[in-house]
CSV table of C-alpha atoms in Angstrom, one decimal:
chain,number,residue,atom,x,y,z
A,1,MET,CA,-46.9,-102.2,71.6
A,2,THR,CA,-46.3,-102.1,75.4
A,3,LYS,CA,-45.4,-98.9,77.3
A,4,ASP,CA,-41.9,-100.2,77.8
A,5,MET,CA,-41.5,-101.0,74.1
A,6,LEU,CA,-42.8,-97.5,73.2
A,7,PHE,CA,-40.3,-95.9,75.6
A,8,ALA,CA,-37.5,-98.0,74.2
A,9,ARG,CA,-38.5,-96.8,70.7
A,10,CYS,CA,-38.4,-93.2,71.8
A,11,VAL,CA,-34.9,-93.7,73.3
A,12,ALA,CA,-33.8,-95.2,69.9
A,13,LEU,CA,-35.3,-92.3,68.0
A,14,SER,CA,-33.3,-89.9,70.2
A,15,ASN,CA,-30.1,-91.3,68.6
A,16,SER,CA,-31.4,-91.0,65.0
A,17,PRO,CA,-29.4,-89.1,62.4
A,18,GLN,CA,-32.7,-87.4,61.4
A,19,LEU,CA,-33.6,-84.2,63.3
A,20,GLY,CA,-37.3,-84.9,63.1
A,21,GLU,CA,-36.9,-88.4,64.6
A,22,ARG,CA,-34.6,-87.0,67.4
A,23,GLN,CA,-37.4,-84.5,68.2
A,24,LEU,CA,-40.0,-87.3,68.3
A,25,GLY,CA,-37.7,-89.3,70.6
A,26,TRP,CA,-37.3,-86.3,72.9
A,27,ALA,CA,-41.0,-85.6,72.9
A,28,GLY,CA,-41.8,-89.2,73.7
A,29,ARG,CA,-39.6,-89.1,76.8
A,30,TRP,CA,-40.3,-85.6,78.0
A,31,CYS,CA,-43.2,-83.2,78.1
A,32,LEU,CA,-43.0,-79.4,78.4
A,33,MET,CA,-45.5,-77.8,80.8
A,34,GLY,CA,-44.9,-74.1,81.2
A,35,ASP,CA,-41.4,-73.7,82.5
A,36,PHE,CA,-41.2,-77.3,83.6
A,37,VAL,CA,-40.1,-80.4,81.8
A,38,VAL,CA,-41.9,-83.6,82.9
A,39,CYS,CA,-40.7,-87.2,82.5
A,40,THR,CA,-43.4,-89.2,80.7
A,41,GLN,CA,-42.5,-92.3,82.7
A,42,CYS,CA,-42.5,-91.2,86.3
A,43,MET,CA,-44.2,-87.7,86.0
A,44,ALA,CA,-41.4,-86.0,87.9
A,45,ALA,CA,-40.8,-82.4,86.9
A,46,GLN,CA,-37.9,-80.0,86.8
A,47,ALA,CA,-38.0,-76.2,86.4
A,48,ILE,CA,-35.9,-74.6,83.7
A,49,ASP,CA,-33.8,-72.7,86.3
A,50,GLN,CA,-32.7,-76.1,87.7
A,51,ALA,CA,-31.5,-77.3,84.3
A,52,GLN,CA,-27.8,-77.7,85.5
A,53,GLN,CA,-28.9,-80.3,88.0
A,54,PRO,CA,-29.6,-84.0,87.1
A,55,PHE,CA,-33.3,-84.6,86.6
A,56,PRO,CA,-35.1,-85.8,89.7
A,57,HIS,CA,-36.6,-89.1,88.4
A,58,VAL,CA,-38.4,-91.2,91.0
A,59,PRO,CA,-36.0,-94.0,92.2
A,60,ASP,CA,-37.4,-96.8,90.1
A,61,CYS,CA,-38.1,-94.8,86.9
A,62,VAL,CA,-37.1,-96.7,83.8
A,63,ALA,CA,-36.1,-93.4,82.2
A,64,ARG,CA,-33.4,-92.7,84.7
A,65,PRO,CA,-30.5,-94.3,82.7
A,66,SER,CA,-31.5,-92.5,79.5
A,67,GLY,CA,-32.1,-88.9,80.6
A,68,LEU,CA,-30.7,-86.8,83.3
A,69,HIS,CA,-30.4,-83.4,81.5
A,70,PRO,CA,-33.6,-83.0,79.4
A,71,TRP,CA,-33.2,-79.2,79.1
A,72,HIS,CA,-29.8,-79.5,77.7
A,73,GLU,CA,-30.9,-82.3,75.3
A,74,LEU,CA,-33.7,-79.9,74.1
A,75,GLN,CA,-31.2,-77.1,73.7
A,76,ARG,CA,-28.9,-79.3,71.7
A,77,LEU,CA,-31.8,-80.5,69.5
A,78,LEU,CA,-33.1,-77.0,68.9
A,79,SER,CA,-29.6,-75.7,68.0
A,80,GLN,CA,-29.8,-78.0,65.0
A,81,LEU,CA,-32.8,-76.3,63.4
A,82,PRO,CA,-32.2,-75.2,59.9
A,83,ALA,CA,-31.4,-71.5,59.6
A,84,LEU,CA,-34.2,-69.1,59.0
A,85,PRO,CA,-34.0,-67.0,55.8
A,86,LYS,CA,-33.2,-63.3,56.4
A,87,GLU,CA,-36.9,-62.6,57.0
A,88,ARG,CA,-38.7,-61.4,60.1
A,89,LEU,CA,-40.3,-64.1,62.4
A,90,HIS,CA,-43.7,-62.4,62.4
């Protein structure tokens, strides 16, 4: 599988009806590093406090058409987590 085919598969998974597949799609396109999200294709990064701005991909990045707001994609994805039972997290 080529790098372009792998990226296309991640984009397709991002539109899956299955939460786990959508997470795999997101994680194949983006990487979290501290308070930055990094594009796996062009390695450009965006800090969390810049989430309202379009992602600064390099000009010829193949990911540009399929992801300009990764922080909000992640927020939407995580908002779909199943509810935690009425127990403590720790």
